[in-house]
Coordinates of C-alpha atoms in Angstrom, one line a residue:
M1 CA 97.2 98.7 89.8
E2 CA 98.4 100.3 87.0
T3 CA 96.7 102.3 84.4
K4 CA 97.6 101.9 80.8
Q5 CA 99.0 105.0 79.2
P6 CA 98.2 105.5 75.6
L7 CA 100.4 108.5 75.0
S8 CA 103.5 106.6 76.1
E9 CA 102.5 103.4 74.4
S10 CA 101.9 104.6 70.9
P11 CA 104.2 103.3 68.2
L12 CA 105.8 106.8 67.9
V13 CA 107.3 106.2 71.4
C14 CA 107.7 102.5 71.8
N15 CA 109.2 101.5 68.5
G16 CA 112.9 101.5 68.3
S17 CA 114.6 104.1 66.2
E18 CA 118.0 104.4 64.7
G19 CA 120.7 104.8 67.3
D20 CA 118.6 103.3 70.1
D21 CA 120.2 100.8 72.4
G22 CA 117.1 99.4 74.0
S23 CA 116.8 102.2 76.5
N24 CA 113.6 103.3 74.9
S25 CA 111.8 100.3 76.5
S26 CA 113.6 101.1 79.8
S27 CA 112.5 104.7 79.6
S28 CA 108.9 103.7 78.8
S29 CA 108.8 101.4 81.8
S30 CA 110.1 104.0 84.2
N31 CA 107.8 106.7 83.0
S32 CA 104.8 104.5 83.6
G33 CA 105.8 104.1 87.2
T34 CA 106.2 107.8 87.9
E35 CA 102.5 108.5 87.9
N36 CA 101.8 105.9 90.6
W37 CA 104.8 106.6 92.8
I38 CA 104.2 110.3 93.2
S39 CA 101.0 109.8 95.2
Y40 CA 102.6 107.4 97.7
T41 CA 105.0 110.0 99.0
K42 CA 102.2 112.3 100.0
D43 CA 100.7 112.6 103.5
G44 CA 97.5 111.0 104.7
S45 CA 95.3 113.9 103.9
L46 CA 94.7 112.7 100.4
D47 CA 91.9 110.4 100.9
R48 CA 89.7 110.3 104.0
H49 CA 88.5 113.9 104.2
G50 CA 85.0 115.3 103.5
R51 CA 84.7 117.5 100.4
P52 CA 88.2 116.5 99.4
A53 CA 88.5 118.1 96.0
I54 CA 87.3 121.5 97.2
R55 CA 90.1 121.5 99.7
G56 CA 92.5 120.1 97.1
R57 CA 93.1 116.8 98.9
T58 CA 92.1 114.4 96.2
G59 CA 93.6 114.2 92.7
G60 CA 90.4 114.9 90.9
W61 CA 90.6 118.7 90.8
N62 CA 94.4 118.6 90.4
S63 CA 94.2 116.0 87.6
G64 CA 91.7 118.1 85.6
M65 CA 93.6 121.4 86.0
L66 CA 97.0 119.9 85.5
L67 CA 95.9 118.1 82.3
L68 CA 94.4 121.4 81.1
A69 CA 97.7 123.2 81.8
S70 CA 99.5 120.4 80.0
T71 CA 97.3 120.6 77.0
L72 CA 97.6 124.4 76.7
T73 CA 101.4 124.6 77.1
T74 CA 102.0 121.6 74.8
Q75 CA 99.8 123.0 72.1
H76 CA 101.3 126.5 72.3
F77 CA 104.9 125.5 72.4
L78 CA 105.4 122.1 71.0
L79 CA 102.7 121.0 68.6
K80 CA 103.0 123.5 65.8
P81 CA 105.5 122.0 63.3
V82 CA 105.6 123.8 60.0
G83 CA 106.4 121.7 57.0
C84 CA 107.9 118.9 59.1
G85 CA 106.9 116.2 61.6
T86 CA 106.8 113.4 59.0
L87 CA 109.0 110.4 58.6
E88 CA 110.5 112.0 55.5
Q89 CA 111.2 115.4 57.1
Q90 CA 112.0 115.5 60.8
C91 CA 111.5 118.7 62.8
E92 CA 114.4 120.7 64.2
P93 CA 115.2 120.0 67.9
H94 CA 113.3 122.0 70.4
S95 CA 114.9 124.6 72.6
K96 CA 115.8 123.8 76.2
H97 CA 112.8 125.8 77.6
E98 CA 110.4 124.0 75.3
T99 CA 111.8 120.6 76.2
A100 CA 111.5 121.6 79.9
I101 CA 107.8 122.6 79.4
F102 CA 107.2 119.2 77.8
F103 CA 108.6 117.2 80.7
I104 CA 106.9 119.4 83.3
S105 CA 103.6 118.8 81.5
I106 CA 104.2 115.0 81.6
Y107 CA 105.0 115.1 85.3
L108 CA 102.0 117.3 86.1
V109 CA 99.8 114.8 84.5
A110 CA 101.5 112.1 86.5
L111 CA 101.0 114.1 89.7
G112 CA 97.3 114.6 89.0
N113 CA 96.6 111.0 88.1
G114 CA 98.9 109.7 90.9
A115 CA 96.9 111.6 93.4
A116 CA 93.5 110.7 92.0
E117 CA 93.6 106.9 91.8
P118 CA 94.5 105.9 95.4
A119 CA 92.3 108.7 96.7
L120 CA 89.3 107.4 94.7
A121 CA 90.0 103.8 95.7
T122 CA 90.2 104.6 99.4
F123 CA 87.3 107.1 99.4
G124 CA 85.1 104.5 97.5
A125 CA 86.1 101.8 100.1
D126 CA 85.0 104.1 102.9
Q127 CA 81.5 104.0 101.6
F128 CA 81.1 100.4 102.9
D129 CA 81.0 99.0 106.4
E130 CA 83.3 95.9 106.6
E131 CA 81.3 94.6 109.6
D132 CA 78.0 94.5 107.7
P133 CA 77.9 91.3 105.6
E134 CA 76.0 92.8 102.7
E135 CA 78.2 96.0 102.6
S136 CA 81.3 93.9 103.0
Q137 CA 80.4 91.9 99.8
S138 CA 79.6 95.2 98.1
K139 CA 83.0 96.5 99.0
T140 CA 84.6 93.5 97.2
S141 CA 82.5 94.2 94.2
F142 CA 83.5 97.9 94.3
F143 CA 87.2 97.1 93.8
S144 CA 86.3 94.8 90.9
Y145 CA 84.2 97.3 89.1
F146 CA 86.6 100.1 89.9
Y147 CA 89.3 98.2 88.1
V148 CA 86.8 97.6 85.3
A149 CA 86.1 101.3 85.0
L150 CA 89.8 102.1 84.8
N151 CA 90.2 99.5 82.1
M152 CA 87.3 100.9 80.1
G153 CA 89.0 104.3 80.1
S154 CA 92.2 102.7 79.0
L155 CA 90.3 100.9 76.2
I156 CA 89.2 104.2 74.8
G157 CA 92.7 105.6 75.2
E158 CA 94.5 102.7 73.6
T159 CA 92.2 102.4 70.6
I160 CA 90.6 105.8 69.6
L161 CA 93.3 108.1 71.1
V162 CA 96.2 105.9 69.8
Y163 CA 94.7 105.9 66.3
I164 CA 94.2 109.7 66.4
E165 CA 97.8 110.3 67.6
T166 CA 99.2 107.8 65.2
M167 CA 97.6 109.9 62.4
G168 CA 99.5 112.9 63.9
D169 CA 96.7 114.8 65.4
W170 CA 98.2 115.1 68.9
V171 CA 96.4 118.3 69.7
L172 CA 93.0 116.7 69.4
G173 CA 94.1 113.8 71.5
F174 CA 95.2 116.1 74.3
W175 CA 92.0 118.0 74.2
I176 CA 89.8 114.8 74.3
S177 CA 91.8 113.7 77.4
T178 CA 91.2 117.1 79.0
A179 CA 87.5 117.0 78.3
C180 CA 87.2 113.5 79.8
S181 CA 89.0 114.6 82.9
I182 CA 86.7 117.7 83.4
A183 CA 83.7 115.5 82.8
A184 CA 84.9 113.0 85.4
L185 CA 85.5 115.8 87.9
I186 CA 81.9 117.1 87.4
L187 CA 80.6 113.5 87.9
L188 CA 82.5 113.1 91.1
F189 CA 81.1 116.4 92.5
S190 CA 77.6 115.5 91.5
G191 CA 77.4 112.8 94.2
S192 CA 78.9 114.9 97.0
M193 CA 75.6 115.0 98.9
R194 CA 75.2 111.2 99.0
Y195 CA 78.8 110.2 100.0
R196 CA 79.8 109.1 103.5
H197 CA 82.4 111.6 104.7
F198 CA 84.6 110.8 107.6
K199 CA 86.5 113.2 109.8
P200 CA 90.3 113.1 109.3
S201 CA 92.1 110.7 111.7
G202 CA 95.4 112.5 111.5
N203 CA 98.4 111.9 109.3
P204 CA 99.1 108.1 109.0
I205 CA 102.7 108.7 108.1
S206 CA 103.2 110.6 111.4
R207 CA 101.4 107.8 113.3
F208 CA 103.8 105.3 111.7
F209 CA 107.0 107.1 112.6
Q210 CA 105.8 108.0 116.1
V211 CA 106.0 104.3 117.0
I212 CA 109.5 104.0 115.4
V213 CA 110.8 107.0 117.3
A214 CA 109.2 106.1 120.6
S215 CA 110.5 102.5 120.5
F216 CA 114.1 103.7 119.7
R217 CA 113.9 106.2 122.6
K218 CA 113.2 103.2 125.0
L219 CA 115.8 100.7 123.7
S220 CA 117.1 100.2 127.2
L221 CA 113.8 99.0 128.5
E222 CA 112.8 95.4 128.8
V223 CA 109.8 94.3 126.7
P224 CA 107.1 92.8 128.9
Q225 CA 105.9 89.3 128.1
H226 CA 102.5 89.0 126.3
G227 CA 102.1 92.7 126.4
E228 CA 101.2 93.1 130.0
G229 CA 101.1 96.7 131.2
L230 CA 101.4 98.3 127.8
Y231 CA 99.6 101.6 127.3
E232 CA 96.1 101.6 125.7
V233 CA 93.4 104.2 126.1
Q234 CA 90.1 102.6 127.2
G235 CA 86.6 103.3 126.1
K236 CA 85.2 105.4 123.3
D237 CA 87.6 108.3 123.9
G238 CA 90.5 106.0 123.0
E239 CA 89.3 105.5 119.5
I240 CA 90.1 107.8 116.6
N241 CA 86.8 108.8 115.0
G242 CA 85.4 105.3 115.5
A243 CA 88.5 103.4 114.3
R244 CA 88.6 99.9 115.7
K245 CA 91.2 98.9 118.2
L246 CA 93.8 96.3 117.5
L247 CA 94.6 93.4 119.8
H248 CA 98.2 92.9 120.9
S249 CA 100.3 90.4 118.9
N250 CA 103.7 88.8 119.8
G251 CA 105.5 89.7 116.5
F252 CA 108.0 92.5 116.2
K253 CA 108.2 92.8 120.0
F254 CA 110.9 95.5 119.8
L255 CA 108.1 97.9 118.8
D256 CA 106.2 97.2 122.0
R257 CA 108.7 99.5 123.8
A258 CA 106.8 102.4 122.3
A259 CA 103.8 101.5 124.5
I260 CA 105.8 101.1 127.8
I261 CA 104.8 103.7 130.3
T262 CA 107.6 105.6 132.0
P263 CA 107.3 108.4 134.6
G264 CA 108.0 111.0 131.9
D265 CA 105.1 109.8 129.8
T266 CA 102.3 110.3 132.4
I267 CA 101.9 114.0 132.0
I268 CA 98.3 114.4 130.8
K269 CA 96.5 117.6 129.8
P270 CA 93.3 118.1 131.7
E271 CA 91.1 118.3 128.6
K272 CA 92.6 115.2 127.0
T273 CA 92.9 111.5 127.7
S274 CA 96.1 110.9 125.7
P275 CA 99.7 111.7 126.4
T276 CA 100.9 115.2 125.5
N277 CA 103.8 113.7 123.4
P278 CA 102.9 110.8 121.1
W279 CA 106.5 110.7 120.0
R280 CA 107.3 109.3 123.4
L281 CA 104.3 107.0 124.2
C282 CA 102.0 105.2 121.8
T283 CA 99.0 103.1 122.3
V284 CA 99.0 99.3 121.7
T285 CA 96.7 100.0 118.7
Q286 CA 99.1 102.4 117.2
V287 CA 102.0 99.9 117.7
E288 CA 100.0 97.2 116.1
E289 CA 99.3 99.5 113.1
V290 CA 103.0 99.6 112.4
K291 CA 103.3 95.8 112.8
C292 CA 100.5 95.3 110.3
I293 CA 102.4 97.4 107.7
L294 CA 105.6 95.5 108.4
R295 CA 103.8 92.2 107.9
L296 CA 102.5 93.4 104.6
L297 CA 106.0 94.3 103.2
P298 CA 107.1 90.8 102.1
I299 CA 103.8 90.4 100.2
W300 CA 104.3 93.9 98.7
V301 CA 107.9 93.0 97.6
C302 CA 106.5 89.9 95.8
T303 CA 103.9 92.0 93.9
I304 CA 106.7 94.4 92.7
L305 CA 108.4 91.7 90.7
S306 CA 105.1 90.3 89.4
S307 CA 104.3 93.8 88.1
V308 CA 107.3 93.5 85.7
I309 CA 105.3 91.2 83.4
F310 CA 102.4 93.6 83.3
I311 CA 104.9 96.5 82.5
Q312 CA 106.5 94.5 79.7
M313 CA 103.0 94.2 78.1
M314 CA 103.0 98.0 77.9
S315 CA 106.5 98.2 76.3
L316 CA 108.1 95.1 74.9
F317 CA 104.9 93.4 73.7
I318 CA 104.2 96.5 71.7
E319 CA 107.7 96.6 70.3
Q320 CA 107.3 92.9 69.3
G321 CA 104.0 93.7 67.6
A322 CA 105.5 96.6 65.7
T323 CA 107.8 94.1 63.9
M324 CA 104.9 91.9 62.8
N325 CA 102.4 92.2 60.0
T326 CA 99.8 94.7 61.1
A327 CA 97.9 94.9 57.9
I328 CA 94.2 94.1 57.8
G329 CA 93.5 94.7 54.1
A330 CA 94.4 98.4 53.5
F331 CA 94.2 99.2 57.2
H332 CA 97.2 98.9 59.5
F333 CA 96.3 97.9 63.1
P334 CA 98.3 100.1 65.6
P335 CA 100.5 97.8 67.8
A336 CA 99.7 99.8 70.9
S337 CA 96.0 99.0 70.4
M338 CA 96.7 95.3 70.9
T339 CA 96.5 96.1 74.6
A340 CA 92.7 96.3 74.0
F341 CA 92.7 92.5 74.1
D342 CA 94.2 92.7 77.6
I343 CA 91.6 95.2 78.7
I344 CA 88.7 93.3 77.3
S345 CA 89.8 90.0 78.7
T346 CA 90.4 91.6 82.2
S347 CA 87.0 93.3 82.3
T348 CA 85.1 90.3 80.8
F349 CA 86.6 87.9 83.3
I350 CA 85.9 90.2 86.3
I351 CA 82.2 90.7 85.2
F352 CA 81.6 87.0 84.3
Y353 CA 83.3 85.7 87.4
D354 CA 80.5 86.9 89.7
K355 CA 77.7 86.9 87.2
L356 CA 78.3 83.7 85.2
I357 CA 81.2 81.5 86.4
V358 CA 80.2 81.2 90.1
P359 CA 76.4 80.8 89.4
L360 CA 77.2 78.1 86.8
Y361 CA 79.4 76.3 89.3
V362 CA 76.6 76.3 91.9
K363 CA 74.1 75.0 89.3
L364 CA 76.4 72.2 88.2
T365 CA 77.6 71.1 91.6
K366 CA 74.5 71.9 93.7
R367 CA 76.6 73.6 96.3
K368 CA 78.0 77.1 96.9
P369 CA 81.8 77.2 96.3
K370 CA 84.2 78.4 98.9
P371 CA 85.8 81.4 97.0
P372 CA 89.6 81.6 97.1
S373 CA 91.1 84.1 99.5
E374 CA 92.8 87.2 98.3
L375 CA 96.2 85.6 98.8
Q376 CA 95.2 82.6 96.8
R377 CA 93.8 84.7 94.0
I378 CA 97.1 86.6 93.8
G379 CA 99.0 83.3 93.6
I380 CA 96.7 82.1 90.8
G381 CA 97.3 85.3 88.9
L382 CA 101.1 85.1 89.2
S383 CA 101.0 81.5 87.8
I384 CA 98.9 82.7 84.8
A385 CA 101.4 85.5 84.3
V386 CA 104.3 83.1 84.1
V387 CA 102.4 81.2 81.4
A388 CA 101.7 84.4 79.5
I389 CA 105.3 85.5 79.3
I390 CA 106.4 82.0 78.2
V391 CA 103.8 82.2 75.4
A392 CA 105.3 85.6 74.4
G393 CA 108.7 84.1 74.3
L394 CA 107.6 81.2 72.1
L395 CA 105.9 83.6 69.7
E396 CA 109.0 85.7 69.5
Q397 CA 111.0 82.7 68.4
Q398 CA 108.5 82.2 65.5
R399 CA 108.3 85.9 64.7
R400 CA 112.1 86.1 64.4
K401 CA 112.4 82.9 62.5
Y402 CA 109.9 84.0 59.8
A403 CA 111.4 87.5 59.7
I404 CA 114.9 86.1 59.0
L405 CA 113.6 83.7 56.4
S406 CA 111.8 86.6 54.5
G407 CA 114.8 88.8 54.7
E408 CA 112.7 91.7 55.9
E409 CA 112.7 93.6 59.2
I410 CA 109.0 93.1 59.5
S411 CA 107.9 89.5 60.0
P412 CA 105.1 88.2 57.8
L413 CA 103.6 86.7 61.0
S414 CA 100.3 88.4 61.8
I415 CA 100.2 90.7 64.8
F416 CA 97.1 88.9 66.0
W417 CA 99.2 85.9 67.0
Q418 CA 99.9 88.1 70.1
T419 CA 96.3 87.8 71.2
P420 CA 96.8 84.8 73.5
Q421 CA 99.5 86.4 75.5
Y422 CA 97.5 89.6 75.9
V423 CA 94.4 87.6 77.0
L424 CA 96.5 85.6 79.5
V425 CA 98.0 88.8 80.9
G426 CA 94.5 90.3 81.2
I427 CA 93.2 87.3 83.2
A428 CA 96.3 87.4 85.4
E429 CA 95.6 91.1 86.1
A430 CA 92.0 90.4 87.0
F431 CA 93.3 87.9 89.7
V432 CA 96.3 89.9 90.9
Y433 CA 95.3 93.6 91.1
V434 CA 91.7 93.3 92.4
A435 CA 92.7 90.8 95.0
Q436 CA 95.8 92.9 95.9
W437 CA 93.6 95.9 96.5
E438 CA 91.1 93.9 98.6
F439 CA 93.9 92.3 100.6
F440 CA 95.8 95.5 101.4
S441 CA 92.6 97.3 102.3
S442 CA 91.3 94.6 104.6
Q443 CA 94.7 94.1 106.3
T444 CA 95.4 97.7 107.0
P445 CA 94.0 99.3 110.2
D446 CA 91.3 102.0 109.9
A447 CA 93.5 104.9 111.0
I448 CA 96.2 104.2 108.3
K449 CA 94.0 102.8 105.6
S450 CA 95.4 105.1 102.9
I451 CA 98.9 103.7 103.5
G452 CA 97.7 100.2 102.7
L453 CA 96.1 101.1 99.4
G454 CA 99.0 103.4 98.6
L455 CA 101.4 100.6 99.2
S456 CA 99.4 98.3 97.0
M457 CA 99.3 100.7 94.1
S458 CA 102.9 101.6 94.4
S459 CA 103.9 98.0 93.6
S460 CA 103.2 98.6 89.9
A461 CA 105.2 101.8 90.0
M462 CA 108.2 100.1 91.6
G463 CA 107.7 97.3 89.1
S464 CA 108.1 99.8 86.3
Y465 CA 111.5 100.9 87.6
L466 CA 112.5 97.4 88.3
C467 CA 111.6 96.4 84.7
S468 CA 113.7 99.3 83.5
L469 CA 116.6 98.2 85.7
I470 CA 116.5 94.6 84.6
L471 CA 116.4 95.6 81.0
S472 CA 119.3 97.9 81.4
V473 CA 121.4 95.3 83.2
V474 CA 120.6 92.6 80.5
M475 CA 121.5 95.0 77.7
H476 CA 124.8 95.9 79.5
F477 CA 125.9 92.2 79.7
T478 CA 124.5 91.0 76.4
S479 CA 125.8 93.9 74.2
K480 CA 129.5 93.5 74.9
N481 CA 132.1 92.8 72.2
G482 CA 130.1 94.4 69.5
K483 CA 127.0 92.2 70.0
P484 CA 123.6 93.9 69.5
G485 CA 122.3 92.5 72.8
W486 CA 119.0 90.7 73.5
V487 CA 116.7 93.8 73.0
P488 CA 118.3 95.9 70.2
P489 CA 116.4 98.4 68.0
N490 CA 116.3 95.7 65.3
L491 CA 114.7 92.8 67.2
N492 CA 115.7 90.4 64.4
A493 CA 119.3 90.9 65.4
G494 CA 118.6 90.3 69.1
H495 CA 116.9 87.7 71.2
L496 CA 113.9 89.2 72.8
D497 CA 112.7 85.6 73.4
R498 CA 115.5 85.0 75.9
F499 CA 114.6 88.1 77.8
F500 CA 111.0 86.9 78.0
F501 CA 112.2 83.5 79.3
L502 CA 114.5 85.2 81.8
S503 CA 111.5 87.2 83.0
A504 CA 109.4 84.0 83.3
A505 CA 112.2 82.4 85.4
L506 CA 112.5 85.4 87.7
T507 CA 108.7 85.4 88.1
T508 CA 108.7 81.7 88.9
V509 CA 111.2 82.2 91.7
N510 CA 109.2 85.2 92.9
L511 CA 106.1 82.9 92.9
G512 CA 107.8 80.4 95.1
F513 CA 108.9 83.2 97.5
Y514 CA 105.3 84.5 97.5
V515 CA 103.9 81.2 98.4
I516 CA 106.2 81.0 101.5
C517 CA 105.3 84.6 102.5
A518 CA 101.5 83.9 102.0
R519 CA 101.6 80.8 104.1
R520 CA 103.4 82.5 106.9
Y521 CA 101.3 85.6 106.9
K522 CA 99.4 86.4 110.1
S523 CA 96.1 88.3 109.5
I524 CA 95.1 91.4 111.4
S525 CA 93.1 91.0 114.6
L526 CA 90.6 93.8 115.2
E527 CA 88.2 94.4 118.1
K528 CA 84.6 94.5 117.2
R529 CA 82.8 97.8 117.5
E530 CA 80.1 98.1 120.2
G531 CA 76.6 97.6 118.9
D532 CA 75.5 101.1 119.6
K533 CA 78.6 102.8 118.3
E534 CA 78.9 104.1 114.7
M535 CA 81.6 105.8 112.7
D536 CA 81.8 109.5 113.2
V537 CA 80.4 110.6 109.8
V538 CA 80.6 114.2 108.5
V539 CA 77.4 115.4 106.8
P540 CA 78.5 117.6 103.8

């Protein structure tokens, strides 16, 4: 999922300037990925601990404090231009240490937000029991409304804050962001006594690599057929804080070596029922956890390329809008605020899908519909995304045509002609991101749940960098021999429409690959918990 970023999307950043070569869009895309990627390199202690923020293990406390530090340093060192800072009079370049403080502040904000979002998503999902029908349905609704909440915050940022910053009052914009972060932190702590807290189940990254190391140590051993004789701890003591066991599967058989018992693996401590060295011998459940992650990787790769379209909405769509007529009477609509149509359409569709569309379908057909699976919903969203980027390309052809006819750099075509492409992207997001979270959460074992959600959210981050790479490669090959390239600073001299159509073609190929991967995907197989066994819950 990615969160929209009003600071990096304002016209002051996204619009091309003299001397640009299209790298501004590339830079904007890669910056938007940094926030998400930072959190996915952390260990597993981010998300499933009781009292997480007090121990510094969610991003809530970090996000608020780092944003406060960013605001103070930026205001003190960078946001005090005297007699400059306008289009007519540019300020002098900042010193190296001031520039360093600026970038440190940006990455501190990325660190805080990147830690908070996956932690909140995983912690929220922990509040529901997947084996209880009612709570399982509530968990699905949680992901939907969690995404709606993120979009509502983005809506404020991309309308009110963008307008404030476009008017030049960046200090106020930073302080509003800081106040919102502190308020969110207080709200999170206010429910501490009502949350379900689970004891930590160890570092999921370590559990993953223990299987890899143990299997390589036993490369000379023959893998038993159908998993006979593989190591598994029996009974309640074999489970990690109530985590469900996984049944053996026949895929990725080379990993089964990690669960083969050898004479050197049978040394047991008297007070424990597990081997002394998990880097030599792993349980079947632990091996299956790694297999589950490996099965998710093809789906994850497909979602990376699909994220390119959503990233383009945050960069190239805004550049396109900046070269269109933004006037509404005497008021000029900020191009970055057009993303509000994406946010509104996403949130509206999510809310209406459960509350209006499905009940209306039942009323008309007199039967309850079979809802599409998570993988089907992702496929539907990818198809809509292809249509959205094609619509953007067709609009760009008309925008460029009218701009050239008028002889002006700004096309007389109204910026509100972008509304359909933003709405389509918003509906595609509603299908893709919510279903993606649900799918990765449900298909990841209990002990490494944070890896699944982290992997899901990292796809948008990787998509940011991929979009940057694709744009750089396209500019390299299309700007030879003195040509301006497809995405030059002056879009009228380029062919942004061709880049959009190229993106649509790549996404179509990706959709075909995704369909193949989705049809071949094998779902996780979990043992049921015993009727009298409950999760080990920590009372705060």
